[in-house]
Coordinates of C-alpha atoms and ligand atoms in Angstrom, one line a residue:
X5 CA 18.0 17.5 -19.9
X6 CA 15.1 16.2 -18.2
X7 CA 14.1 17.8 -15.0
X8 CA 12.4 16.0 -12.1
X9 CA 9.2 17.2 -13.0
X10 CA 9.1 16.0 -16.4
X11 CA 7.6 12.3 -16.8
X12 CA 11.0 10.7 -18.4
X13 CA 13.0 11.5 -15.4
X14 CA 10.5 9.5 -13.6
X15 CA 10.9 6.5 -15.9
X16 CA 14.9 7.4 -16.0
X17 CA 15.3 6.5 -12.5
X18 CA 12.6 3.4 -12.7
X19 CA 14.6 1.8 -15.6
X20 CA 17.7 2.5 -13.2
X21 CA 16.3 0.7 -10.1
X22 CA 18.0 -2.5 -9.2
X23 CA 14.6 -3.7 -7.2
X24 CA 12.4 -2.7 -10.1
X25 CA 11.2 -6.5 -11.1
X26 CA 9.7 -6.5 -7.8
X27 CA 6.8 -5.1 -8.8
X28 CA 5.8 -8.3 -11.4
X29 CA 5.5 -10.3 -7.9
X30 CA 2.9 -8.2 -6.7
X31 CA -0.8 -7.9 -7.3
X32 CA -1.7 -4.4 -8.2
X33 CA -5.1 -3.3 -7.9
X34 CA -6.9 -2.3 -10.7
X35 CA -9.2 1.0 -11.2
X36 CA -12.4 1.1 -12.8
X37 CA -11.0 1.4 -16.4
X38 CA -8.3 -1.9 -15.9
X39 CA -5.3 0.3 -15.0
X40 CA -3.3 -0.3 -12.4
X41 CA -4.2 1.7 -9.5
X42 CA -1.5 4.5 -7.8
X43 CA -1.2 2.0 -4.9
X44 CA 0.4 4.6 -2.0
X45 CA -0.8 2.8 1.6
X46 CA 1.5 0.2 2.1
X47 CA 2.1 1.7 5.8
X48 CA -1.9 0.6 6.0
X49 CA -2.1 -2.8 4.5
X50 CA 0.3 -4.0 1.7
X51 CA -0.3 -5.5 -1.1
X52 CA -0.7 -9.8 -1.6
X53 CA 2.6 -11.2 -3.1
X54 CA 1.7 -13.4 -6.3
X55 CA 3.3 -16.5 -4.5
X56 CA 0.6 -16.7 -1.5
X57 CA -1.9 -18.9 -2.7
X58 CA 1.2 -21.5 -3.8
X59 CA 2.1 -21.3 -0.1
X60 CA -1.7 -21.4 1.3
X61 CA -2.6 -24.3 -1.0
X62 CA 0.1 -25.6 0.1
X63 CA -1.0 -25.9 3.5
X64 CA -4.8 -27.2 2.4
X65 CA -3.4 -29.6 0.4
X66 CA -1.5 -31.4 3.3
X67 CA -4.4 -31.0 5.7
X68 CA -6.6 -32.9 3.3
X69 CA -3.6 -35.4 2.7
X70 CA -2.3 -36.2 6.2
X71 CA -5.4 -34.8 8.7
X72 CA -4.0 -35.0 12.1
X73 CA -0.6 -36.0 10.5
X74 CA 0.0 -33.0 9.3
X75 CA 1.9 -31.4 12.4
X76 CA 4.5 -33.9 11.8
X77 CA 4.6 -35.1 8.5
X78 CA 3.5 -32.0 6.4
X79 CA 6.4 -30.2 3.9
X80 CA 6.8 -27.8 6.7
X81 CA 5.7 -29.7 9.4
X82 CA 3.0 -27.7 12.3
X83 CA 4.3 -28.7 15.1
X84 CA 6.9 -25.9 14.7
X85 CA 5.7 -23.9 12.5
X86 CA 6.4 -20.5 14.1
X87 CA 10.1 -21.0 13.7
X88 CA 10.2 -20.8 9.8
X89 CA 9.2 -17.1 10.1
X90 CA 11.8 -16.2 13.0
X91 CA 14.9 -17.4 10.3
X92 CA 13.3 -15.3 7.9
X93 CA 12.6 -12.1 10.0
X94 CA 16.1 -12.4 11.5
X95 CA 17.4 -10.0 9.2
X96 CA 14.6 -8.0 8.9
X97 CA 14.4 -7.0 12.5
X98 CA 18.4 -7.1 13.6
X99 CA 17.6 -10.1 15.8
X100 CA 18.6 -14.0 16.3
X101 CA 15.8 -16.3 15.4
X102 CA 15.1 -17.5 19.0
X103 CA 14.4 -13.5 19.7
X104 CA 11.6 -13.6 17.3
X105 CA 8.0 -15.5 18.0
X106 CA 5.2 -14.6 15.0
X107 CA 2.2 -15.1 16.9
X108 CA -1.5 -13.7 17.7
X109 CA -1.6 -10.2 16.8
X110 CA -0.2 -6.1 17.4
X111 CA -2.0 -5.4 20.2
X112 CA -2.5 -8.7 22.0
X113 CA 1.5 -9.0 22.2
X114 CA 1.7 -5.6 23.2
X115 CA -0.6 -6.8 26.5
X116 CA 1.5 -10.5 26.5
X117 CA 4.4 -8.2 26.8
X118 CA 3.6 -6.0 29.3
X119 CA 2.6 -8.2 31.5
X120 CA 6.2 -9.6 31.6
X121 CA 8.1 -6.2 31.4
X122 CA 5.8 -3.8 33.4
X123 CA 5.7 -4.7 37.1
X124 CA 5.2 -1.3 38.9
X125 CA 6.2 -0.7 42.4
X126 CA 4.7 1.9 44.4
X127 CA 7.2 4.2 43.8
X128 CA 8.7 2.8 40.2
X129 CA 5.6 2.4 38.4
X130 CA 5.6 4.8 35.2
X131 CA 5.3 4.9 31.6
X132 CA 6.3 7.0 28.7
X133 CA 4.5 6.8 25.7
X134 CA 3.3 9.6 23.0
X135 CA 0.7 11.2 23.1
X136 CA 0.3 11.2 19.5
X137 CA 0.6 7.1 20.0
X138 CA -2.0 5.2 17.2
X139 CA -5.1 4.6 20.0
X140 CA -5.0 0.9 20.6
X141 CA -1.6 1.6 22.5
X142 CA -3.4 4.1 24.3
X143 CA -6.1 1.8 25.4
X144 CA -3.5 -0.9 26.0
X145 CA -1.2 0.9 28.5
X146 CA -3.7 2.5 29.9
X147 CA -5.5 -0.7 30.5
X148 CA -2.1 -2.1 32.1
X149 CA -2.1 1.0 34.5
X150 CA -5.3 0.4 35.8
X151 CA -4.5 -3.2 35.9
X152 CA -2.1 -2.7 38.5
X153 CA -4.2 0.1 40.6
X154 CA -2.6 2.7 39.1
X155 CA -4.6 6.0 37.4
X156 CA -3.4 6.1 33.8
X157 CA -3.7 9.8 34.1
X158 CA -0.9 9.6 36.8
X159 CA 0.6 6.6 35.6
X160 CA 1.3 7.2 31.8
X161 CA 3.4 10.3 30.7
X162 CA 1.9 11.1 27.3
X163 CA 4.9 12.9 25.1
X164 CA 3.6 15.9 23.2
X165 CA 5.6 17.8 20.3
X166 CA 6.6 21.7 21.6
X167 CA 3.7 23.9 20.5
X168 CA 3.6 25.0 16.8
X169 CA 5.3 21.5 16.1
X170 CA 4.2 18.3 15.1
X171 CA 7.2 15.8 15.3
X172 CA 8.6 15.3 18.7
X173 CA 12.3 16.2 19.1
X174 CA 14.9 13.5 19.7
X175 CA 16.6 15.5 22.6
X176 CA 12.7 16.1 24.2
X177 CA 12.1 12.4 24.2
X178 CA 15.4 11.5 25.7
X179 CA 15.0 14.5 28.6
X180 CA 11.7 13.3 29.3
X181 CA 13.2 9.7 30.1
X182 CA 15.7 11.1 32.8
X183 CA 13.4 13.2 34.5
X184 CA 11.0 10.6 35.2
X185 CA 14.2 8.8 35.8
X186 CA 13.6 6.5 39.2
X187 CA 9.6 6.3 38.9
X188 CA 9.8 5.4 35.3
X189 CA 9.1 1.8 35.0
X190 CA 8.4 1.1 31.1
X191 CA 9.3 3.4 28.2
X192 CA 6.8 2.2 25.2
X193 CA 7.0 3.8 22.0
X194 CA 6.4 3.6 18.7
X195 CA 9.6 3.0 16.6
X196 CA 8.0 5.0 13.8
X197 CA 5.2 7.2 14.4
X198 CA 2.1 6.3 12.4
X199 CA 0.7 9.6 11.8
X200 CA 3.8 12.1 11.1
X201 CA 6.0 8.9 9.6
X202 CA 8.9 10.0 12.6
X203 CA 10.9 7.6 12.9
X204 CA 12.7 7.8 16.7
X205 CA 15.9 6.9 17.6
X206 CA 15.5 3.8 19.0
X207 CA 19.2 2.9 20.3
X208 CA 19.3 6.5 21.9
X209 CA 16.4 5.9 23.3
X210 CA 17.2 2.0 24.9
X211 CA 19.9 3.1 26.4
X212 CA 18.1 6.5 28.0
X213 CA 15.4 4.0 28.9
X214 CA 18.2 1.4 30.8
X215 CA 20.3 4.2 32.0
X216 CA 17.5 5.1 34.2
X217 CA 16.7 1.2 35.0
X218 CA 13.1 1.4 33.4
X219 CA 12.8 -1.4 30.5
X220 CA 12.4 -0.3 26.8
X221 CA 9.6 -1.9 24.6
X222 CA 8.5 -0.3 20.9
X223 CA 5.7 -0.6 18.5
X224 CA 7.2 -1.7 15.1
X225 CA 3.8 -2.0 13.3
X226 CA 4.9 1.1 11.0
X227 CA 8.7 0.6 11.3
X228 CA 9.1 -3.5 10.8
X229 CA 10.0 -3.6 7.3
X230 CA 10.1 -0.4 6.5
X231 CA 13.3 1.1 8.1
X232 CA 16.1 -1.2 9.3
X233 CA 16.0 -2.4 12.7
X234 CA 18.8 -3.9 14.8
X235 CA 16.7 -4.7 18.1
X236 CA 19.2 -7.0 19.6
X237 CA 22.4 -4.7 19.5
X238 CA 20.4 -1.8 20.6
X239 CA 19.4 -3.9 23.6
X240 CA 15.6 -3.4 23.3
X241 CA 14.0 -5.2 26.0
X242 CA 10.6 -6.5 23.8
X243 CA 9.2 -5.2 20.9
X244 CA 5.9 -6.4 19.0
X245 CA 4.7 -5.5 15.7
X246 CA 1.9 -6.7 12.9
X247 CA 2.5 -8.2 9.2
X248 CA -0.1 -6.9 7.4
X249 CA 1.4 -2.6 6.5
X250 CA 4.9 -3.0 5.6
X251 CA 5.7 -7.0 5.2
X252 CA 2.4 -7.0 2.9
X253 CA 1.2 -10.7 5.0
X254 CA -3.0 -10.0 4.4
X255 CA -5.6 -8.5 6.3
X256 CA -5.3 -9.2 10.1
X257 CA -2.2 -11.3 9.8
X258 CA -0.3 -12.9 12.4
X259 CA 1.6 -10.2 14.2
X260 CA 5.1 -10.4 15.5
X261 CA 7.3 -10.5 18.9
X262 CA 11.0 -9.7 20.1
X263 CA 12.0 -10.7 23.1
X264 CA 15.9 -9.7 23.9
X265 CA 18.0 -13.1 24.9
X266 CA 18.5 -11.6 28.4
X267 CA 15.1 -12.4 28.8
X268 CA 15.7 -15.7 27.0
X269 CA 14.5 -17.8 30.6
X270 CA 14.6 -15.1 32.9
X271 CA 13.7 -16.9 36.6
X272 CA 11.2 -14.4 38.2
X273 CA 9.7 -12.6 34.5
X274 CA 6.2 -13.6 35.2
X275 CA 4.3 -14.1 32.2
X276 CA 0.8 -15.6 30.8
X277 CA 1.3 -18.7 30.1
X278 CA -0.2 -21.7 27.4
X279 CA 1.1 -25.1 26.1
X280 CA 2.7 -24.0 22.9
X281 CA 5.4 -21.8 24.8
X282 CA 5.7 -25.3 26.7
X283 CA 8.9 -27.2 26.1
X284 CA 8.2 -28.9 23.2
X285 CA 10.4 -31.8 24.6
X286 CA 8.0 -32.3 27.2
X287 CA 4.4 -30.3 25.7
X288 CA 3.0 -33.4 24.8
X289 CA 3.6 -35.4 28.1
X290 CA 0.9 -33.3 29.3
X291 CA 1.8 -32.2 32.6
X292 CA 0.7 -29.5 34.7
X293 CA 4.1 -28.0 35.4
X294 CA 4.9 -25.3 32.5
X295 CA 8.7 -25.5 31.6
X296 CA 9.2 -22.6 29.1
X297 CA 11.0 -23.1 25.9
X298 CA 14.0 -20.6 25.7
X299 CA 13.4 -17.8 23.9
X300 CA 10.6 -15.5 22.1
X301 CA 8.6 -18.6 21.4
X302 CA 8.6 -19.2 24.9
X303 CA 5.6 -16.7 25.4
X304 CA 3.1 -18.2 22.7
X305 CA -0.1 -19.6 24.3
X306 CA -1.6 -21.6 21.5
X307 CA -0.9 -23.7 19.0
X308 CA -0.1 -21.6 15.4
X309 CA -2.7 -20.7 13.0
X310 CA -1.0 -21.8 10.1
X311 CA -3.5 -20.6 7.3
X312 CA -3.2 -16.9 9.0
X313 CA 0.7 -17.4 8.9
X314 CA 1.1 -19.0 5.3
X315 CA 0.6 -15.6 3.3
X316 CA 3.1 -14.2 5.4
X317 CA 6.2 -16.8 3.9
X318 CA 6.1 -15.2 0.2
X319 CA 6.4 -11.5 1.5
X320 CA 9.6 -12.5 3.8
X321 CA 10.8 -14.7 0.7
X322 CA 10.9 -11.1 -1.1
X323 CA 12.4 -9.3 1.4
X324 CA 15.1 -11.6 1.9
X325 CA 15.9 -11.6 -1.5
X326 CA 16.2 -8.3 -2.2
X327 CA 17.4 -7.6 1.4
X328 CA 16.9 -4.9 4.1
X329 CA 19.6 -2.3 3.2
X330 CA 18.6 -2.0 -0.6
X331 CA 14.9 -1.1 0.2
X332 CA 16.1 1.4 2.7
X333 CA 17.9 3.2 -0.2
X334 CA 15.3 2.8 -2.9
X335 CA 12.5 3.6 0.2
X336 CA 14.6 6.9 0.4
X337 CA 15.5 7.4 -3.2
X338 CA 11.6 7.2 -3.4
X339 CA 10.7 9.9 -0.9
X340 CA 13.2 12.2 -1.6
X341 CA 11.6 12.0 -5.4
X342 CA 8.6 13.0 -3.5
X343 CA 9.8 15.3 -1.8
X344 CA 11.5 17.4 -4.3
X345 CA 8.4 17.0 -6.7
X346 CA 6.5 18.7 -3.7
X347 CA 8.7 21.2 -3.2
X348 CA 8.0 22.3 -6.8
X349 CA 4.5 22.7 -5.5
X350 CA 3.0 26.7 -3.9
X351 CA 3.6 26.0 -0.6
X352 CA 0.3 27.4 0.2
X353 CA -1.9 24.4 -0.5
X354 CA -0.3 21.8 2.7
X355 CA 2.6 21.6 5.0
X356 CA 4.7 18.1 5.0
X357 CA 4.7 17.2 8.4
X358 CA 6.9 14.1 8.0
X359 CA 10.7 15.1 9.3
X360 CA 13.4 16.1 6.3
X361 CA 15.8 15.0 7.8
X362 CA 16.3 11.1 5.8
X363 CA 17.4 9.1 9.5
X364 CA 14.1 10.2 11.1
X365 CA 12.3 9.6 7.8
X366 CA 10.8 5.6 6.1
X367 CA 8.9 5.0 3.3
X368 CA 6.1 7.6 4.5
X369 CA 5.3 11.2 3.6
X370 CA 2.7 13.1 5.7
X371 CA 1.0 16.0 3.8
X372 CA -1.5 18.2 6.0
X373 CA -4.0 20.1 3.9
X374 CA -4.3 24.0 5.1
X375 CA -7.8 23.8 4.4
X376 CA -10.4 21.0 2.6
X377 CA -8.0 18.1 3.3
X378 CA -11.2 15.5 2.9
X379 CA -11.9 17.1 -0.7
X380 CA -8.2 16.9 -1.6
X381 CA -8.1 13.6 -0.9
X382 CA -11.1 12.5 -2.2
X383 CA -9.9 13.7 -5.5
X384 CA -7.0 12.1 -5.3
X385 CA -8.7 8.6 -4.8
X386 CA -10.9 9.9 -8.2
X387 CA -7.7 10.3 -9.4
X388 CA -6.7 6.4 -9.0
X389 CA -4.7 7.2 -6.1
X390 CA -5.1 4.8 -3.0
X391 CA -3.4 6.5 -0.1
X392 CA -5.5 7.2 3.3
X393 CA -6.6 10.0 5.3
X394 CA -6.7 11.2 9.1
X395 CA -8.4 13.9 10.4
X396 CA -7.6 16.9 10.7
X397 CA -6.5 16.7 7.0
X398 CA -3.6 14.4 6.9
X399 CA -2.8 12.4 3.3
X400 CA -0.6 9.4 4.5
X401 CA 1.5 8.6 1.0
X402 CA 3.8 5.5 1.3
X403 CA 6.0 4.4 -1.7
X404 CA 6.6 1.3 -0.6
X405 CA 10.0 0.1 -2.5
X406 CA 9.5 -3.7 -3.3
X407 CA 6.6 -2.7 -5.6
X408 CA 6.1 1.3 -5.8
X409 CA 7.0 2.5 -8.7
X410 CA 8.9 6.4 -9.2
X411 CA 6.6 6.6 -11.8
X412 CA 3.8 5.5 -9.4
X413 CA 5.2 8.6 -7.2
X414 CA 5.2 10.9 -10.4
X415 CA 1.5 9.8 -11.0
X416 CA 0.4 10.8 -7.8
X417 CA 1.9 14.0 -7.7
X418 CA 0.7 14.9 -11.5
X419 CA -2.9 14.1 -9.9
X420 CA -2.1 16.6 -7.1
X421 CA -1.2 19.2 -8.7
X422 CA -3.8 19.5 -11.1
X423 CA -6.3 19.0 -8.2
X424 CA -4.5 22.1 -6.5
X425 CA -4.8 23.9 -9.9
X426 CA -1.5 24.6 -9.9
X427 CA 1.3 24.2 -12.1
X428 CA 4.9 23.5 -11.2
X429 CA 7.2 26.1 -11.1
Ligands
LIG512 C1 -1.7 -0.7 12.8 C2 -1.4 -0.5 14.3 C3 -2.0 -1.2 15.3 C4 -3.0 -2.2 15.0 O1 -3.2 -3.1 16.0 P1 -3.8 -4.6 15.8 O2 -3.7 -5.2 17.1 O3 -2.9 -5.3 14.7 O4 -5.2 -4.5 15.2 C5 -1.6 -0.9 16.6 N1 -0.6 0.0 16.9 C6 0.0 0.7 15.9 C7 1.0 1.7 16.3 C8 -0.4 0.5 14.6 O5 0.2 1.3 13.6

């Protein structure tokens, strides 16, 4: 009998994975010495899929081929580009293709967004977000706030976790909603939190949100293929969300948009406006009238940057192969392999902040060092671990499951404990 800290139980439950070959389609980076690196920071930027350059050459070649021809003629033709990524993320995001619009990036939709779904009134003019929110949503509603003479400090309810804890409580978040209830204007949140790796209840929390007649956006940048989303039957007003953690689409990738079909061509939604959200029926007439195209790709601006969006086709490729529900179960399988490795750990050393509980859990583990967190974690990158940290001494590990490894998770925790100095028990 094997037990879970022994090595074989690690490659047991590898050479019983049904997504293992996933891994082959992946570049892995190397360490110093030509081995494969303990890749763990998927959640930060994942890794290239070994088809991108076939789709990015693929591109260059019909630019040098057709020039100005290409937005009609190429293999996928530019003119509408944006729409090949909305069939694939379909699935991926629980939405109908005309929801979806990939297009500039996280924070900029965020801003495209709000200026459609945030129109305070004196008295209705609100919104929730957490106060453990990654800081560019910070800056962004608070920006919005202001934009409409309101004081963000009065404006913007910042949700903390009770004192002692560090995950906010689904019953807090949902109480906070009804008693801002008829000046609450937006709730914004995070759908999973990029520090702790919460993942909230995002139904519960649309239907709070509408129940109180404030509109419900989220943040998907840490939960968009990593936990499975159904944005339209949870009635989600917008949501936006980048490529480059989770669907693995390169550095600074073309980020992504939901917009619910209620919205679809909603008379009176004001929005910013450019010609590619433009009709395409009439976008080339060239008039000064703007007639939206129905749907998400109604609110693009400008024409697509299809080298920026190319990577992104061989990651979706992969997910839609090996589909949304299977990586949730291997994503689980994974950190609950962590987990109980962990637990075999003194529990002296760190605290796991993440939640236990698996439906408020993805792919991410949260470790908060009791003390030297920078020196644990700089061992662990001597190590041949690549994972990332965040002060005050928080190690972000995510197994990613198209190409994470349970020996990869194994590895990691081998490297920890000996950096500890401690041996399982
Ligand atoms: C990664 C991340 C961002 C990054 O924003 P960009 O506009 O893509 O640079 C924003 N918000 C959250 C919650 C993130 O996790």
């Amino acid at each position: 009998m094997t037990a879970p800290t022994d090595f074989d139980y690690a490659l047991k439950l590898d050479r019983e994975d049904p997504l293992a070959d996933f891994r082959d389609q992946f570049f892995i980076p190397e360490q110093s010495g030509g081995e494969p690196s303990i890749y763990l920071c998927g959640n930060s930027l994942g890794l290239q899929p070994k088809g991108v350059r076939a789709d990015v050459d693929r591109e260059l070649e019909d630019w040098a081929r057709l020039g100005v021809d290409g937005h009609f003629e190429a293999r996928d033709p530019w003119l509408g580009y944006h729409a090949y990524f909305s069939e694939q993320l379909s699935p991926i995001v629980g939405a109908s293709p005309s929801e979806i619009v990939v297009m500039n990036s996280l924070t900029t939709n965020l801003h495209f967004m709000m200026i459609s779904f945030y129109q305070p009134t004196q008295t209705r003019y609100k919104i929730l977000m957490e106060g453990g929110a990654f800081p560019s949503d910070h800056y962004a509603v608070d920006s919005q706030a202001a934009l409409h003479g309101f004081d963000p400090k009065d404006a913007v309810i910042k949700l903390a976790p009770r004192p002692g804890e560090e995950c906010l409580r689904d019953e807090d978040v949902l109480a906070a909603i009804e008693d801002a209830g008829e000046e609450l204007a937006l709730v914004m949140l995070g759908g999973v939190n990029f520090y702790t790796g919460q993942v909230f209840d995002m139904g519960a929390i649309t239907d709070a949100g509408h129940a109180v007649g404030a509109r419900v956006g989220f943040d998907l940048a840490h939960a968009v293929g990593n936990v499975e989303l159904r944005l339209h039957d949870w009635g989600v007003d917008f949501a936006v969300w980048c490529s480059y953690k989770y669907l693995n689409a390169g550095p600074g990738a073309t980020g992504g948009c939901f917009v619910h079909e209620r919205w679809a061509m909603a008379p009176g939604l004001p929005r910013l406006t450019g010609w590619w959200g433009n009709d395409p029926d009439t976008r080339f007439e060239m008039k000064p009238e703007f007639v939206p195209q129905p749907g998400a790709a109604g609110w693009q601006v400008s024409n697509a940057p299809v080298f920026a969006m190319a990577p992104q086709k061989a990651s979706l490729r992969l997910f839609n192969e090996a589909g949304m529900p299977a990586l949730r179960k291997k994503s689980l399988a994974l950190t609950d392999y962590l987990l109980t490795l962990l637990d075999a750990l003194p529990a002296a050393s760190f605290d796991i902040i993440t939640p236990r509980d698996p439906a408020r859990r993805g792919s991410q583990v949260s470790l908060k060092a009791q003390k030297d967190g920078k020196k644990l974690f700089d061992a662990l990158t001597d190590g041949g671990v690549i994972c990332d940290y965040r002060e005050p001494g928080v190690i972000r590990i995510a197994p990613a499951p198209l190409y994470n490894s349970f020996a990869d998770v194994w590895k990691f925790w081998d490297i920890l404990r000996g950096v500890i100095g401690a041996n399982a028990q």
